[in-house]
């Protein structure tokens, strides 16, 4: 675990700097939120607009969901930050098991 | 190597034979692996016992050795994998089951196996006949099976003829077996059994398989088909028995081979050819004494079976009558 | 048992254990509880063997046999083998990495109490209308139709115990990642710690499917759901998959720590460093990974189709490769070494041929088209007892002898230990070797009896006699434990003289804070390196200072108790005329939630052992 | 440094959620827990997919008859927004602004409650309008179990965050409770992740048929 503490010796300067950084990060968060809402809208519209075939819509909205989850994990939950190596490893491992499980239940279980 | 007609080590059909060959192949490989290990093992234990207080050299590893014992097992596994995969697909090939002739008939011999607590029903859809507990099949050709269970999961297994397949509750499993005339002793039947824990009497959920040359098999089928309605008993005693049967038993047990009730609603073994079967309830030798005991109190023979307490107490006279009737239920000769 | 405990009265000791959060004491608890359940499971095994002694035996009835059989498997796997493995992980792993405790001492205690309450709940079924009777696999069609409350005990009891295991797994993971002493890099961790790490990861991913499966079963049986009822659109195969997605990793959860223990033993008693350490680590990771890709080999006959069967067959057999790497590394650890035949080493040596026997039959089972014959026969029973008893149980015996001094400060008697070994080893092969043939000759498993005249008689007699030899071995071990506890001759920090890893640098048993000063780790086999440099102990990595310690707590007990109570409510609420079920269910859950709430709002920062006390504390000898 | 020491803006570190060893442990342990939860929910999704539209009688309602876009859309928006509000709370925590953090957490809780309320309304609707219940079919069992498990997670999250807010209302932020707030917010985001898949897989894919 690396400690991300920044130190210039002068606490005031640090605080100012950090505040700015935090505010900037928050701005990014709001942008990702806006994107997420946008993706959600597209997904709903794709389904509501009944002309598209299911063969297109289903993979498409799954893809959108995947992108949203990346936003959540990497931005809201900070998985892109340093110090998240172990969490990443275990989340990926969990996703592999999750994927295999779902694959199995959609293929080798019958009606 | 076990009993003929029972042991997997005395294969009597193509499936069992292939499986046996695979067993031999893999056993040989396994023995070789164990021999290698055993040699190193013995050398180590003999040579490197502690003799003095010297500190041995601390070895980190050896790449050449490590590669050897990674690659050789991979090769051995590949050697087993190839015949394994080939045979998996071979055993799963049931296309012939559905191959229809122009007139809609099917040439393949097909048997629907329905497993219920704790008995087996064998329906021949193409011939339109039903029998129970004793499977009858032709030799030297593939026999195809549709497997299903009516209550809980069971598993259909005739060890000497081939590996098993489950009777699930929600879907039909299909596979085939072949019975070699060469290995069939006409006086012996194959032992079949349920291989999936299904309740108290799981251990007793046995059945028999009778493999007949094609001509005899055809004869059996046509004899069965000839029984169109319940045969009328000939002796007085048997007639009495039939009356009792028609009162207390017919609700569950059919005595005609072309059973009209839907498969799910057939509650008990079909008794059309009961008198010719070698067993009662799957595992008791078929004789009068056993039959009476069974009818008196099925519970002692098959704990948890579904016949217990479904009919009134039977007097000795009633037992005699029923026995006479049931023993007379024959379709051949 | 521990020196501190002896000075107190019985009541105080009991309270101490009820509230402890010390990993060493929790290890004692796991050892005692797991040991007890091992005896129970073994007794059930003896009942099985007595019933099968002769054809048509009526020692127990058919239904009762199924209960015994189910409880034997369930008890042995969940309540004996796993907790015993956890006992050693708790006792040794933190010491091996130079930590003062695990990452979450409170959760550690919670994990234990959940396991214990789950285990007690499950076993209460014997006295409350019948035990589960659908096999330890509890396949859905049968378990849904099974009458009485047996299966309910199974579903709820395992749910509670499983939760405890999951918590334990997360705890070990964090401990190993965050709490290693300075210098203890990943590639310097002792093999047992490595296996603990991988096993904990397996637990993390394998237990949720079991949790879900058990929930579905609970809902179906107690709350009217229809997951497994084919008539309502349900599907029993769902249960089979969940059980085995969990169940197969579970068997590696058992065997990997065993591999870890043996790795330590081979190195110690050959006086040699583990051969091919990095390939051992690699093989462990690979086994863990492959362990998740092979579960359907238990379902080859279910009818998944040839493609699935082929994939799973090949994946299954592939596990032979990393396991083989391990076997040969152990052999070459001994090669060129200076082998001393102590009791732990005897178990380790016997393990190699025994386990390989089980392993190669595993590969034969993995070859699906052969498995159509083997499946659900005594051949499978032989396979898994060879790997479980010849692997896991041998390791537990070996570990008990090896670590007894570290856990209790006194050595088990070597002579009695060797008697146990001989009896058990002979009995083991007698019992299970012949079962391979029984299976091949056509004897299915899970049968309460068999008919005469099929050629099964003699073999079953041999098998049953073997079981009694094993029992005799176990009894000798019990005697051994009693004798050594009474004698209680204290030993020093490195009683086997060739200890290599950090735990042997500490007094036996270690002081409650483990390390007065965290040690500096300079390489693999840290303590051995120091010894070879002529030093007595580890070089400290920090000056003596205050040590932060967690407070004892009774709350883990009450959290678990709440679930225990709730389980009764859930189970009985559906009975005819039952009025108290739902209130009890709610009360139990609130009790648990309330305990968690108290824990959450109460301040509990633990306490500090002041530096002064540590300096004075000479007789505890807490040298790092 | 004592963990419950009174903090000031000056002393407040950049990553208050992982200053002490306990905090680092909690942080890591909680992530691992989420790894396990991923598998748990995957198992529930798998069950749902296997049993979707699996009903005993042909006159029973299927996914495409049940679900309606507006309600799901509103629920989705509410829950997604609550994710943003909890991000705001963590933003203020990093800036050592306890008051604002509490306010944003409060908003998060309110949004969560709205979501739960709608979910209850929705379930009620299915039961009474369509006879689609937990016990009516395997489809029903699987649907309510999956969505209900998520709902239970929401409810637990609400209890948890509320407890934290009340417990610390007098004490303010310190290095002892900062990690607690942090993992609670992680939990809340994870609930959102799961919902993204629920609305996609259960509702949207259900409507596609
Ligand atoms: C500790 C527990 C444990 C372990 C380690 C294993 C290890 C293995 N198991 Fe086993 N198994 C069980 C416990 C275990 N098993 C249990 C409890 C059941 C039954 C459950 C039930 O139904 O109730 C079971 C059932 C079981 C089945 C299902 C059988 C059936 O029901 O039809 C299968 C099928 O593939 C299988 C395969 C394997 C394989 C391939 C391994 C491999 O990991 C083995 C690898 C080891 C070696 C191969 C030996 C060493 C290697 C070498 C020396 C290298 C060279 C070797 C070769 C080239 C072959 N096991
Ligand atoms: C860790 C796992 C484990 C262990 C250690 C064992 C150990 C043993 N097992 Fe078991 N077994 C299983 C796991 C295990 N088993 C599983 C999972 C099944 C499958 C269940 C199922 O099908 O669902 C099974 C099934 C099983 C069967 C098959 C039953 C059947 O299919 O019908 C048999 C039969 O011989 C058997 C025998 C034994 C024996 C003789 C031992 C011996 O090694 C036991 C040795 C121990 C003792 C003998 C204890 C001694 C105790 C005393 C002396 C009592 C003293 C008492 C006091 C002081 C209070 N086991
Ligand atoms: Cu039917 Cu066992
Ligand atoms: Cu397995």
Coordinates of C-alpha atoms and ligand atoms in Angstrom, one line a residue, chain B residues 154 194 196 198 202 205, ligand 3:
Chain B
X154 CA -32.2 -42.3 -10.7
X194 CA -30.0 -47.8 -10.1
X196 CA -28.1 -42.7 -8.0
X198 CA -32.9 -42.2 -4.5
X202 CA -32.0 -47.3 -3.6
X205 CA -33.7 -50.8 -7.1
Ligands
LIG3 CU1 -33.2 -45.3 -8.0 CU2 -31.4 -45.3 -6.7

